[in-house]
Every structure is written in structure tokens, then in C-alpha cells.
Amino acid sequence: MKSVSGAVHSLDHSASGRPGFEVSVAGLLGLTCQSCGAAFDLAVDSASIIHVARDTAELASWEDETFESIEATEKTSALELVEDELLLSIPYVPRCPKCAADDTPRTHEFS
């Protein structure tokens, strides 16, 4: 990692009626292109809203909703929320700008 910062801010739940957090990460990551092997920097700027249920029953009642939610526990950590947000912002198969612009399918033979 070159330079990344993260933050967790409490939401004003009077608007949605549900307590929660906004989790954000921003910065520059040093990655390796999975196509050509070159090192490149990826700018990351991501934010998510996570609603927090008081208990398992409340969380279950939100099952059909379309927002991210977790159950509040003493083990819920702001650092873990930021780490998760960062991991979710990294592409599964990182590609440098040159390879990402090349739409040619890549096939490799192994012996």
C-alpha cells in the first residue's frame, strides 16, 4: 500500500430510522498487473453505508431489504469495517491501464 486512509462515521438515523455507519477508504494502492506482471498504482475512493441491527431478530427482519447490514456486537470494529471496504474496492484480477484498455482475450498455455 502506498497511501490509504479510511474513516467510519455514524449516520443520523432519524432519516432512515435505522442506526448505521458510513465507511470510506481513499488512497493509492501499489498492485501488480495479473496480465503482464507490471507494477502499477490504483486510485481507490470507495464508500458504503452499513446499517446496524440491535440483535439477530432485528437483522432477520431486514432480510428482504436491499441495503448492507450487520448485527451489532462488542466485537464489531471500525478497523475491520474499513479493511473490508478496502478489500472490496480492489479488483479480483488487477490489470494495469494498458492491459485494461486492451480487450484482446488472454489465453496462456501451461506445460
mmCIF file of N, CA, C and O in Angstrom:
data_model
loop_
_atom_site.group_PDB
_atom_site.id
_atom_site.type_symbol
_atom_site.label_atom_id
_atom_site.label_comp_id
_atom_site.label_asym_id
_atom_site.label_seq_id
_atom_site.Cartn_x
_atom_site.Cartn_y
_atom_site.Cartn_z
ATOM 1 N N MET A 1 0.834 -1.180 0.000
ATOM 2 C CA MET A 1 0.000 0.000 0.000
ATOM 3 C C MET A 1 0.876 1.239 0.000
ATOM 4 O O MET A 1 1.826 1.316 0.745
ATOM 5 N N LYS A 2 0.516 2.156 -0.827
ATOM 6 C CA LYS A 2 1.276 3.393 -0.888
ATOM 7 C C LYS A 2 0.769 4.390 0.138
ATOM 8 O O LYS A 2 1.488 4.809 1.006
ATOM 9 N N SER A 3 -0.498 4.772 0.023
ATOM 10 C CA SER A 3 -1.078 5.736 0.946
ATOM 11 C C SER A 3 -2.592 5.583 0.916
ATOM 12 O O SER A 3 -3.225 5.912 -0.085
ATOM 13 N N VAL A 4 -3.142 5.052 1.992
ATOM 14 C CA VAL A 4 -4.586 4.835 2.062
ATOM 15 C C VAL A 4 -5.083 5.319 3.409
ATOM 16 O O VAL A 4 -4.450 5.097 4.432
ATOM 17 N N SER A 5 -6.229 5.977 3.394
ATOM 18 C CA SER A 5 -6.854 6.378 4.654
ATOM 19 C C SER A 5 -8.298 5.891 4.651
ATOM 20 O O SER A 5 -8.920 5.740 3.601
ATOM 21 N N GLY A 6 -8.794 5.624 5.831
ATOM 22 C CA GLY A 6 -10.164 5.149 5.967
ATOM 23 C C GLY A 6 -10.850 5.865 7.103
ATOM 24 O O GLY A 6 -10.206 6.413 7.999
ATOM 25 N N ALA A 7 -12.173 5.857 7.052
ATOM 26 C CA ALA A 7 -12.950 6.520 8.095
ATOM 27 C C ALA A 7 -14.277 5.807 8.284
ATOM 28 O O ALA A 7 -14.805 5.189 7.365
ATOM 29 N N VAL A 8 -14.786 5.896 9.503
ATOM 30 C CA VAL A 8 -16.109 5.392 9.831
ATOM 31 C C VAL A 8 -16.846 6.527 10.524
ATOM 32 O O VAL A 8 -16.365 7.067 11.510
ATOM 33 N N HIS A 9 -18.000 6.892 9.953
ATOM 34 C CA HIS A 9 -18.799 7.978 10.517
ATOM 35 C C HIS A 9 -20.191 7.458 10.850
ATOM 36 O O HIS A 9 -20.797 6.737 10.055
ATOM 37 N N SER A 10 -20.690 7.850 11.987
ATOM 38 C CA SER A 10 -22.037 7.479 12.400
ATOM 39 C C SER A 10 -23.052 8.212 11.533
ATOM 40 O O SER A 10 -22.873 9.373 11.185
ATOM 41 N N LEU A 11 -24.126 7.494 11.175
ATOM 42 C CA LEU A 11 -25.192 8.106 10.394
ATOM 43 C C LEU A 11 -26.223 8.740 11.312
ATOM 44 O O LEU A 11 -26.459 8.257 12.414
ATOM 45 N N ASP A 12 -26.853 9.775 10.825
ATOM 46 C CA ASP A 12 -28.010 10.330 11.507
ATOM 47 C C ASP A 12 -29.175 9.431 11.135
ATOM 48 O O ASP A 12 -29.712 9.526 10.030
ATOM 49 N N HIS A 13 -29.535 8.514 12.027
ATOM 50 C CA HIS A 13 -30.543 7.521 11.662
ATOM 51 C C HIS A 13 -31.972 8.037 11.757
ATOM 52 O O HIS A 13 -32.917 7.293 11.518
ATOM 53 N N SER A 14 -32.144 9.305 12.039
ATOM 54 C CA SER A 14 -33.504 9.850 12.057
ATOM 55 C C SER A 14 -34.097 9.861 10.654
ATOM 56 O O SER A 14 -35.306 9.756 10.480
ATOM 57 N N ALA A 15 -33.248 9.948 9.627
ATOM 58 C CA ALA A 15 -33.737 9.962 8.248
ATOM 59 C C ALA A 15 -34.212 8.580 7.810
ATOM 60 O O ALA A 15 -35.262 8.438 7.193
ATOM 61 N N SER A 16 -33.446 7.539 8.131
ATOM 62 C CA SER A 16 -33.799 6.189 7.684
ATOM 63 C C SER A 16 -34.503 5.377 8.760
ATOM 64 O O SER A 16 -35.090 4.344 8.465
ATOM 65 N N GLY A 17 -34.401 5.823 9.999
ATOM 66 C CA GLY A 17 -34.983 5.055 11.096
ATOM 67 C C GLY A 17 -34.110 3.908 11.559
ATOM 68 O O GLY A 17 -34.482 3.153 12.442
ATOM 69 N N ARG A 18 -32.931 3.769 10.962
ATOM 70 C CA ARG A 18 -32.023 2.676 11.318
ATOM 71 C C ARG A 18 -30.648 3.242 11.642
ATOM 72 O O ARG A 18 -30.127 4.058 10.906
ATOM 73 N N PRO A 19 -30.051 2.776 12.736
ATOM 74 C CA PRO A 19 -28.690 3.223 13.037
ATOM 75 C C PRO A 19 -27.702 2.612 12.045
ATOM 76 O O PRO A 19 -27.963 1.558 11.472
ATOM 77 N N GLY A 20 -26.585 3.290 11.842
ATOM 78 C CA GLY A 20 -25.593 2.743 10.926
ATOM 79 C C GLY A 20 -24.356 3.603 10.823
ATOM 80 O O GLY A 20 -24.179 4.572 11.573
ATOM 81 N N PHE A 21 -23.507 3.224 9.878
ATOM 82 C CA PHE A 21 -22.234 3.890 9.654
ATOM 83 C C PHE A 21 -22.021 4.111 8.169
ATOM 84 O O PHE A 21 -22.508 3.347 7.341
ATOM 85 N N GLU A 22 -21.266 5.152 7.856
ATOM 86 C CA GLU A 22 -20.711 5.298 6.517
ATOM 87 C C GLU A 22 -19.237 4.944 6.640
ATOM 88 O O GLU A 22 -18.514 5.506 7.467
ATOM 89 N N VAL A 23 -18.812 3.976 5.853
ATOM 90 C CA VAL A 23 -17.423 3.508 5.862
ATOM 91 C C VAL A 23 -16.794 3.933 4.549
ATOM 92 O O VAL A 23 -17.353 3.681 3.477
ATOM 93 N N SER A 24 -15.640 4.606 4.628
ATOM 94 C CA SER A 24 -14.997 5.070 3.399
ATOM 95 C C SER A 24 -13.497 4.812 3.426
ATOM 96 O O SER A 24 -12.880 4.772 4.491
ATOM 97 N N VAL A 25 -12.943 4.611 2.227
ATOM 98 C CA VAL A 25 -11.499 4.483 2.047
ATOM 99 C C VAL A 25 -11.102 5.289 0.816
ATOM 100 O O VAL A 25 -11.873 5.404 -0.137
ATOM 101 N N ALA A 26 -9.921 5.861 0.858
ATOM 102 C CA ALA A 26 -9.398 6.608 -0.279
ATOM 103 C C ALA A 26 -7.886 6.544 -0.243
ATOM 104 O O ALA A 26 -7.281 6.513 0.836
ATOM 105 N N GLY A 27 -7.288 6.494 -1.401
ATOM 106 C CA GLY A 27 -5.833 6.496 -1.457
ATOM 107 C C GLY A 27 -5.296 5.853 -2.713
ATOM 108 O O GLY A 27 -5.999 5.706 -3.713
ATOM 109 N N LEU A 28 -4.049 5.460 -2.636
ATOM 110 C CA LEU A 28 -3.330 4.899 -3.767
ATOM 111 C C LEU A 28 -2.725 3.566 -3.355
ATOM 112 O O LEU A 28 -1.983 3.494 -2.375
ATOM 113 N N LEU A 29 -3.061 2.513 -4.107
ATOM 114 C CA LEU A 29 -2.540 1.181 -3.826
ATOM 115 C C LEU A 29 -1.525 0.802 -4.892
ATOM 116 O O LEU A 29 -1.744 1.050 -6.078
ATOM 117 N N GLY A 30 -0.443 0.168 -4.492
ATOM 118 C CA GLY A 30 0.516 -0.393 -5.428
ATOM 119 C C GLY A 30 0.146 -1.839 -5.688
ATOM 120 O O GLY A 30 0.117 -2.649 -4.773
ATOM 121 N N LEU A 31 -0.203 -2.164 -6.945
ATOM 122 C CA LEU A 31 -0.618 -3.511 -7.309
ATOM 123 C C LEU A 31 0.256 -4.059 -8.429
ATOM 124 O O LEU A 31 1.032 -3.335 -9.034
ATOM 125 N N THR A 32 0.092 -5.338 -8.731
ATOM 126 C CA THR A 32 0.778 -5.986 -9.830
ATOM 127 C C THR A 32 -0.262 -6.447 -10.838
ATOM 128 O O THR A 32 -1.228 -7.120 -10.475
ATOM 129 N N CYS A 33 -0.071 -6.094 -12.102
ATOM 130 C CA CYS A 33 -0.988 -6.478 -13.161
ATOM 131 C C CYS A 33 -0.953 -7.992 -13.334
ATOM 132 O O CYS A 33 0.120 -8.586 -13.455
ATOM 133 N N GLN A 34 -2.120 -8.615 -13.336
ATOM 134 C CA GLN A 34 -2.201 -10.066 -13.480
ATOM 135 C C GLN A 34 -2.086 -10.507 -14.934
ATOM 136 O O GLN A 34 -1.999 -11.694 -15.205
ATOM 137 N N SER A 35 -2.056 -9.560 -15.875
ATOM 138 C CA SER A 35 -1.884 -9.907 -17.282
ATOM 139 C C SER A 35 -0.432 -9.821 -17.717
ATOM 140 O O SER A 35 0.089 -10.743 -18.340
ATOM 141 N N CYS A 36 0.243 -8.711 -17.385
ATOM 142 C CA CYS A 36 1.613 -8.518 -17.871
ATOM 143 C C CYS A 36 2.665 -8.543 -16.768
ATOM 144 O O CYS A 36 3.858 -8.581 -17.049
ATOM 145 N N GLY A 37 2.237 -8.493 -15.514
ATOM 146 C CA GLY A 37 3.182 -8.543 -14.400
ATOM 147 C C GLY A 37 3.796 -7.215 -14.011
ATOM 148 O O GLY A 37 4.645 -7.154 -13.122
ATOM 149 N N ALA A 38 3.369 -6.127 -14.654
ATOM 150 C CA ALA A 38 3.918 -4.808 -14.347
ATOM 151 C C ALA A 38 3.300 -4.248 -13.065
ATOM 152 O O ALA A 38 2.135 -4.479 -12.768
ATOM 153 N N ALA A 39 4.103 -3.499 -12.334
ATOM 154 C CA ALA A 39 3.599 -2.800 -11.147
ATOM 155 C C ALA A 39 2.852 -1.550 -11.603
ATOM 156 O O ALA A 39 3.253 -0.901 -12.573
ATOM 157 N N PHE A 40 1.750 -1.239 -10.930
ATOM 158 C CA PHE A 40 1.002 -0.027 -11.254
ATOM 159 C C PHE A 40 0.277 0.455 -10.002
ATOM 160 O O PHE A 40 0.111 -0.288 -9.034
ATOM 161 N N ASP A 41 -0.125 1.708 -10.021
ATOM 162 C CA ASP A 41 -0.854 2.302 -8.910
ATOM 163 C C ASP A 41 -2.337 2.356 -9.245
ATOM 164 O O ASP A 41 -2.727 2.704 -10.355
ATOM 165 N N LEU A 42 -3.153 1.999 -8.278
ATOM 166 C CA LEU A 42 -4.604 2.048 -8.439
ATOM 167 C C LEU A 42 -5.170 3.046 -7.439
ATOM 168 O O LEU A 42 -4.964 2.905 -6.228
ATOM 169 N N ALA A 43 -5.860 4.051 -7.948
ATOM 170 C CA ALA A 43 -6.524 5.014 -7.068
ATOM 171 C C ALA A 43 -7.812 4.377 -6.547
ATOM 172 O O ALA A 43 -8.575 3.791 -7.307
ATOM 173 N N VAL A 44 -8.025 4.467 -5.238
ATOM 174 C CA VAL A 44 -9.199 3.899 -4.591
ATOM 175 C C VAL A 44 -9.963 5.025 -3.921
ATOM 176 O O VAL A 44 -9.384 5.860 -3.237
ATOM 177 N N ASP A 45 -11.261 5.049 -4.151
ATOM 178 C CA ASP A 45 -12.142 6.014 -3.496
ATOM 179 C C ASP A 45 -13.504 5.343 -3.400
ATOM 180 O O ASP A 45 -14.260 5.302 -4.369
ATOM 181 N N SER A 46 -13.803 4.768 -2.247
ATOM 182 C CA SER A 46 -14.998 3.959 -2.091
ATOM 183 C C SER A 46 -15.681 4.276 -0.766
ATOM 184 O O SER A 46 -15.027 4.555 0.225
ATOM 185 N N ALA A 47 -17.010 4.198 -0.776
ATOM 186 C CA ALA A 47 -17.777 4.419 0.449
ATOM 187 C C ALA A 47 -19.014 3.534 0.434
ATOM 188 O O ALA A 47 -19.580 3.268 -0.625
ATOM 189 N N SER A 48 -19.403 3.059 1.605
ATOM 190 C CA SER A 48 -20.597 2.227 1.762
ATOM 191 C C SER A 48 -21.344 2.647 3.015
ATOM 192 O O SER A 48 -20.748 3.116 3.978
ATOM 193 N N ILE A 49 -22.638 2.416 2.979
ATOM 194 C CA ILE A 49 -23.488 2.613 4.151
ATOM 195 C C ILE A 49 -23.797 1.236 4.718
ATOM 196 O O ILE A 49 -24.221 0.338 3.981
ATOM 197 N N ILE A 50 -23.581 1.052 6.006
ATOM 198 C CA ILE A 50 -23.864 -0.212 6.677
ATOM 199 C C ILE A 50 -24.802 0.079 7.846
ATOM 200 O O ILE A 50 -24.461 0.836 8.745
ATOM 201 N N HIS A 51 -25.983 -0.526 7.802
ATOM 202 C CA HIS A 51 -26.939 -0.374 8.891
ATOM 203 C C HIS A 51 -26.651 -1.430 9.950
ATOM 204 O O HIS A 51 -26.251 -2.550 9.637
ATOM 205 N N VAL A 52 -26.864 -1.068 11.210
ATOM 206 C CA VAL A 52 -26.528 -1.947 12.331
ATOM 207 C C VAL A 52 -27.804 -2.349 13.062
ATOM 208 O O VAL A 52 -28.536 -1.505 13.581
ATOM 209 N N ALA A 53 -28.044 -3.659 13.100
ATOM 210 C CA ALA A 53 -29.204 -4.202 13.820
ATOM 211 C C ALA A 53 -28.819 -4.427 15.278
ATOM 212 O O ALA A 53 -27.689 -4.806 15.580
ATOM 213 N N ARG A 54 -29.765 -4.232 16.173
ATOM 214 C CA ARG A 54 -29.507 -4.396 17.608
ATOM 215 C C ARG A 54 -29.300 -5.857 17.993
ATOM 216 O O ARG A 54 -28.560 -6.159 18.909
ATOM 217 N N ASP A 55 -30.003 -6.770 17.306
ATOM 218 C CA ASP A 55 -29.915 -8.195 17.646
ATOM 219 C C ASP A 55 -30.251 -9.039 16.417
ATOM 220 O O ASP A 55 -30.589 -8.512 15.351
ATOM 221 N N THR A 56 -30.187 -10.351 16.582
ATOM 222 C CA THR A 56 -30.432 -11.278 15.480
ATOM 223 C C THR A 56 -31.846 -11.148 14.928
ATOM 224 O O THR A 56 -32.054 -11.213 13.714
ATOM 225 N N ALA A 57 -32.816 -10.944 15.796
ATOM 226 C CA ALA A 57 -34.210 -10.814 15.357
ATOM 227 C C ALA A 57 -34.395 -9.586 14.459
ATOM 228 O O ALA A 57 -35.072 -9.658 13.425
ATOM 229 N N GLU A 58 -33.800 -8.463 14.861
ATOM 230 C CA GLU A 58 -33.924 -7.261 14.037
ATOM 231 C C GLU A 58 -33.224 -7.458 12.698
ATOM 232 O O GLU A 58 -33.746 -7.080 11.645
ATOM 233 N N LEU A 59 -32.058 -8.081 12.721
ATOM 234 C CA LEU A 59 -31.324 -8.353 11.486
ATOM 235 C C LEU A 59 -32.150 -9.245 10.566
ATOM 236 O O LEU A 59 -32.237 -9.008 9.359
ATOM 237 N N ALA A 60 -32.798 -10.260 11.111
ATOM 238 C CA ALA A 60 -33.645 -11.160 10.316
ATOM 239 C C ALA A 60 -34.825 -10.419 9.702
ATOM 240 O O ALA A 60 -35.239 -10.723 8.572
ATOM 241 N N SER A 61 -35.351 -9.434 10.400
ATOM 242 C CA SER A 61 -36.486 -8.677 9.860
ATOM 243 C C SER A 61 -36.074 -7.796 8.682
ATOM 244 O O SER A 61 -36.913 -7.364 7.905
ATOM 245 N N TRP A 62 -34.781 -7.536 8.533
ATOM 246 C CA TRP A 62 -34.267 -6.734 7.424
ATOM 247 C C TRP A 62 -33.832 -7.594 6.242
ATOM 248 O O TRP A 62 -33.322 -7.088 5.251
ATOM 249 N N GLU A 63 -34.030 -8.895 6.323
ATOM 250 C CA GLU A 63 -33.509 -9.833 5.331
ATOM 251 C C GLU A 63 -33.895 -9.485 3.895
ATOM 252 O O GLU A 63 -33.110 -9.660 2.978
ATOM 253 N N ASP A 64 -35.096 -8.989 3.684
ATOM 254 C CA ASP A 64 -35.557 -8.685 2.329
ATOM 255 C C ASP A 64 -35.165 -7.288 1.854
ATOM 256 O O ASP A 64 -35.466 -6.918 0.726
ATOM 257 N N GLU A 65 -34.517 -6.512 2.698
ATOM 258 C CA GLU A 65 -34.117 -5.152 2.338
ATOM 259 C C GLU A 65 -32.912 -5.188 1.393
ATOM 260 O O GLU A 65 -32.180 -6.164 1.329
ATOM 261 N N THR A 66 -32.676 -4.083 0.690
ATOM 262 C CA THR A 66 -31.599 -4.031 -0.301
ATOM 263 C C THR A 66 -30.373 -3.263 0.182
ATOM 264 O O THR A 66 -29.612 -2.758 -0.625
ATOM 265 N N PHE A 67 -30.165 -3.168 1.471
ATOM 266 C CA PHE A 67 -29.002 -2.456 1.993
ATOM 267 C C PHE A 67 -28.110 -3.411 2.778
ATOM 268 O O PHE A 67 -28.544 -4.480 3.191
ATOM 269 N N GLU A 68 -26.853 -3.000 2.945
ATOM 270 C CA GLU A 68 -25.918 -3.793 3.726
ATOM 271 C C GLU A 68 -26.230 -3.624 5.202
ATOM 272 O O GLU A 68 -26.505 -2.523 5.661
ATOM 273 N N SER A 69 -26.160 -4.736 5.945
ATOM 274 C CA SER A 69 -26.437 -4.645 7.372
ATOM 275 C C SER A 69 -25.639 -5.697 8.131
ATOM 276 O O SER A 69 -25.270 -6.731 7.576
ATOM 277 N N ILE A 70 -25.357 -5.395 9.379
ATOM 278 C CA ILE A 70 -24.669 -6.313 10.275
ATOM 279 C C ILE A 70 -25.352 -6.260 11.635
ATOM 280 O O ILE A 70 -26.078 -5.318 11.936
ATOM 281 N N GLU A 71 -25.096 -7.279 12.430
ATOM 282 C CA GLU A 71 -25.596 -7.280 13.805
ATOM 283 C C GLU A 71 -24.551 -6.634 14.693
ATOM 284 O O GLU A 71 -23.360 -6.933 14.587
ATOM 285 N N ALA A 72 -24.979 -5.742 15.566
ATOM 286 C CA ALA A 72 -24.059 -5.072 16.479
ATOM 287 C C ALA A 72 -23.591 -6.059 17.538
ATOM 288 O O ALA A 72 -24.393 -6.734 18.168
ATOM 289 N N THR A 73 -22.293 -6.149 17.695
ATOM 290 C CA THR A 73 -21.699 -6.945 18.758
ATOM 291 C C THR A 73 -20.539 -6.157 19.330
ATOM 292 O O THR A 73 -20.071 -5.188 18.727
ATOM 293 N N GLU A 74 -20.079 -6.574 20.469
ATOM 294 C CA GLU A 74 -18.925 -5.895 21.060
ATOM 295 C C GLU A 74 -17.691 -6.074 20.191
ATOM 296 O O GLU A 74 -16.756 -5.307 20.267
ATOM 297 N N LYS A 75 -17.683 -7.111 19.355
ATOM 298 C CA LYS A 75 -16.521 -7.395 18.521
ATOM 299 C C LYS A 75 -16.540 -6.637 17.203
ATOM 300 O O LYS A 75 -15.606 -6.712 16.439
ATOM 301 N N THR A 76 -17.607 -5.909 16.903
ATOM 302 C CA THR A 76 -17.655 -5.118 15.690
ATOM 303 C C THR A 76 -16.642 -3.986 15.815
ATOM 304 O O THR A 76 -16.695 -3.193 16.733
ATOM 305 N N SER A 77 -15.707 -3.947 14.889
ATOM 306 C CA SER A 77 -14.607 -2.997 14.967
ATOM 307 C C SER A 77 -14.616 -2.064 13.763
ATOM 308 O O SER A 77 -14.833 -2.499 12.632
ATOM 309 N N ALA A 78 -14.364 -0.789 14.002
ATOM 310 C CA ALA A 78 -14.272 0.185 12.918
ATOM 311 C C ALA A 78 -13.137 -0.190 11.969
ATOM 312 O O ALA A 78 -13.284 -0.073 10.747
ATOM 313 N N LEU A 79 -12.028 -0.660 12.507
ATOM 314 C CA LEU A 79 -10.901 -1.054 11.665
ATOM 315 C C LEU A 79 -11.290 -2.190 10.724
ATOM 316 O O LEU A 79 -10.957 -2.169 9.545
ATOM 317 N N GLU A 80 -12.032 -3.173 11.215
ATOM 318 C CA GLU A 80 -12.465 -4.284 10.359
ATOM 319 C C GLU A 80 -13.399 -3.793 9.256
ATOM 320 O O GLU A 80 -13.331 -4.269 8.122
ATOM 321 N N LEU A 81 -14.271 -2.839 9.570
ATOM 322 C CA LEU A 81 -15.165 -2.294 8.553
ATOM 323 C C LEU A 81 -14.377 -1.583 7.457
ATOM 324 O O LEU A 81 -14.666 -1.735 6.269
ATOM 325 N N VAL A 82 -13.348 -0.818 7.844
ATOM 326 C CA VAL A 82 -12.506 -0.121 6.869
ATOM 327 C C VAL A 82 -11.712 -1.127 6.039
ATOM 328 O O VAL A 82 -11.613 -1.007 4.816
ATOM 329 N N GLU A 83 -11.158 -2.154 6.693
ATOM 330 C CA GLU A 83 -10.412 -3.192 5.957
ATOM 331 C C GLU A 83 -11.303 -3.881 4.933
ATOM 332 O O GLU A 83 -10.893 -4.109 3.793
ATOM 333 N N ASP A 84 -12.526 -4.207 5.322
ATOM 334 C CA ASP A 84 -13.463 -4.851 4.396
ATOM 335 C C ASP A 84 -13.762 -3.945 3.207
ATOM 336 O O ASP A 84 -13.800 -4.396 2.060
ATOM 337 N N GLU A 85 -13.981 -2.667 3.465
ATOM 338 C CA GLU A 85 -14.267 -1.712 2.385
ATOM 339 C C GLU A 85 -13.091 -1.638 1.422
ATOM 340 O O GLU A 85 -13.275 -1.610 0.198
ATOM 341 N N LEU A 86 -11.868 -1.621 1.959
ATOM 342 C CA LEU A 86 -10.675 -1.573 1.113
ATOM 343 C C LEU A 86 -10.558 -2.841 0.271
ATOM 344 O O LEU A 86 -10.335 -2.780 -0.941
ATOM 345 N N LEU A 87 -10.732 -3.997 0.887
ATOM 346 C CA LEU A 87 -10.634 -5.259 0.145
ATOM 347 C C LEU A 87 -11.685 -5.355 -0.958
ATOM 348 O O LEU A 87 -11.409 -5.859 -2.050
ATOM 349 N N LEU A 88 -12.879 -4.851 -0.686
ATOM 350 C CA LEU A 88 -13.930 -4.895 -1.691
ATOM 351 C C LEU A 88 -13.703 -3.914 -2.839
ATOM 352 O O LEU A 88 -14.293 -4.057 -3.910
ATOM 353 N N SER A 89 -12.838 -2.930 -2.644
ATOM 354 C CA SER A 89 -12.575 -1.952 -3.703
ATOM 355 C C SER A 89 -11.442 -2.380 -4.637
ATOM 356 O O SER A 89 -11.242 -1.771 -5.679
ATOM 357 N N ILE A 90 -10.726 -3.443 -4.286
ATOM 358 C CA ILE A 90 -9.629 -3.939 -5.122
ATOM 359 C C ILE A 90 -10.200 -4.933 -6.131
ATOM 360 O O ILE A 90 -10.938 -5.840 -5.761
ATOM 361 N N PRO A 91 -9.862 -4.785 -7.411
ATOM 362 C CA PRO A 91 -10.369 -5.735 -8.406
ATOM 363 C C PRO A 91 -9.878 -7.152 -8.116
ATOM 364 O O PRO A 91 -8.751 -7.346 -7.651
ATOM 365 N N TYR A 92 -10.726 -8.128 -8.417
ATOM 366 C CA TYR A 92 -10.363 -9.531 -8.201
ATOM 367 C C TYR A 92 -9.139 -9.899 -9.033
ATOM 368 O O TYR A 92 -8.261 -10.621 -8.576
ATOM 369 N N VAL A 93 -9.084 -9.396 -10.263
ATOM 370 C CA VAL A 93 -7.931 -9.597 -11.136
ATOM 371 C C VAL A 93 -7.433 -8.218 -11.556
ATOM 372 O O VAL A 93 -7.922 -7.643 -12.521
ATOM 373 N N PRO A 94 -6.456 -7.673 -10.815
ATOM 374 C CA PRO A 94 -5.948 -6.337 -11.145
ATOM 375 C C PRO A 94 -5.253 -6.320 -12.503
ATOM 376 O O PRO A 94 -4.486 -7.218 -12.825
ATOM 377 N N ARG A 95 -5.566 -5.283 -13.294
ATOM 378 C CA ARG A 95 -4.917 -5.103 -14.597
ATOM 379 C C ARG A 95 -4.473 -3.656 -14.704
ATOM 380 O O ARG A 95 -5.206 -2.744 -14.355
ATOM 381 N N CYS A 96 -3.255 -3.467 -15.215
ATOM 382 C CA CYS A 96 -2.718 -2.117 -15.400
ATOM 383 C C CYS A 96 -3.558 -1.393 -16.454
ATOM 384 O O CYS A 96 -4.301 -2.022 -17.207
ATOM 385 N N PRO A 97 -3.450 -0.074 -16.522
ATOM 386 C CA PRO A 97 -4.256 0.674 -17.504
ATOM 387 C C PRO A 97 -4.049 0.194 -18.944
ATOM 388 O O PRO A 97 -5.004 0.122 -19.718
ATOM 389 N N LYS A 98 -2.820 -0.173 -19.313
ATOM 390 C CA LYS A 98 -2.548 -0.634 -20.680
ATOM 391 C C LYS A 98 -3.292 -1.934 -20.973
ATOM 392 O O LYS A 98 -3.946 -2.074 -21.995
ATOM 393 N N CYS A 99 -3.204 -2.894 -20.064
ATOM 394 C CA CYS A 99 -3.881 -4.177 -20.270
ATOM 395 C C CYS A 99 -5.389 -4.044 -20.150
ATOM 396 O O CYS A 99 -6.131 -4.734 -20.843
ATOM 397 N N ALA A 100 -5.849 -3.171 -19.278
ATOM 398 C CA ALA A 100 -7.290 -2.962 -19.123
ATOM 399 C C ALA A 100 -7.890 -2.359 -20.384
ATOM 400 O O ALA A 100 -9.036 -2.646 -20.730
ATOM 401 N N ALA A 101 -7.110 -1.535 -21.104
ATOM 402 C CA ALA A 101 -7.585 -0.916 -22.341
ATOM 403 C C ALA A 101 -7.575 -1.907 -23.509
ATOM 404 O O ALA A 101 -8.313 -1.743 -24.477
ATOM 405 N N ASP A 102 -6.751 -2.946 -23.419
ATOM 406 C CA ASP A 102 -6.652 -3.969 -24.461
ATOM 407 C C ASP A 102 -7.733 -5.019 -24.208
ATOM 408 O O ASP A 102 -7.660 -5.767 -23.252
ATOM 409 N N ASP A 103 -8.713 -5.090 -25.083
ATOM 410 C CA ASP A 103 -9.833 -6.014 -24.902
ATOM 411 C C ASP A 103 -9.555 -7.410 -25.463
ATOM 412 O O ASP A 103 -10.436 -8.262 -25.466
ATOM 413 N N THR A 104 -8.336 -7.648 -25.949
ATOM 414 C CA THR A 104 -7.996 -8.955 -26.504
ATOM 415 C C THR A 104 -8.026 -10.009 -25.404
ATOM 416 O O THR A 104 -7.384 -9.841 -24.370
ATOM 417 N N PRO A 105 -8.771 -11.100 -25.610
ATOM 418 C CA PRO A 105 -8.794 -12.154 -24.588
ATOM 419 C C PRO A 105 -7.409 -12.739 -24.385
ATOM 420 O O PRO A 105 -6.648 -12.919 -25.329
ATOM 421 N N ARG A 106 -7.072 -13.013 -23.162
ATOM 422 C CA ARG A 106 -5.769 -13.572 -22.826
ATOM 423 C C ARG A 106 -5.910 -15.066 -22.596
ATOM 424 O O ARG A 106 -6.746 -15.513 -21.817
ATOM 425 N N THR A 107 -5.104 -15.843 -23.302
ATOM 426 C CA THR A 107 -5.059 -17.281 -23.052
ATOM 427 C C THR A 107 -3.598 -17.659 -22.872
ATOM 428 O O THR A 107 -2.714 -17.145 -23.553
ATOM 429 N N HIS A 108 -3.357 -18.531 -21.944
ATOM 430 C CA HIS A 108 -1.986 -18.966 -21.665
ATOM 431 C C HIS A 108 -1.954 -20.482 -21.659
ATOM 432 O O HIS A 108 -2.869 -21.129 -21.150
ATOM 433 N N GLU A 109 -0.911 -21.019 -22.235
ATOM 434 C CA GLU A 109 -0.744 -22.464 -22.213
ATOM 435 C C GLU A 109 0.303 -22.800 -21.172
ATOM 436 O O GLU A 109 1.321 -22.127 -21.041
ATOM 437 N N PHE A 110 0.029 -23.842 -20.424
ATOM 438 C CA PHE A 110 0.958 -24.311 -19.402
ATOM 439 C C PHE A 110 1.369 -25.726 -19.744
ATOM 440 O O PHE A 110 0.552 -26.529 -20.180
ATOM 441 N N SER A 111 2.644 -26.017 -19.537
ATOM 442 C CA SER A 111 3.095 -27.394 -19.803
ATOM 443 C C SER A 111 3.516 -28.060 -18.519
ATOM 444 O O SER A 111 3.715 -27.494 -17.519
#
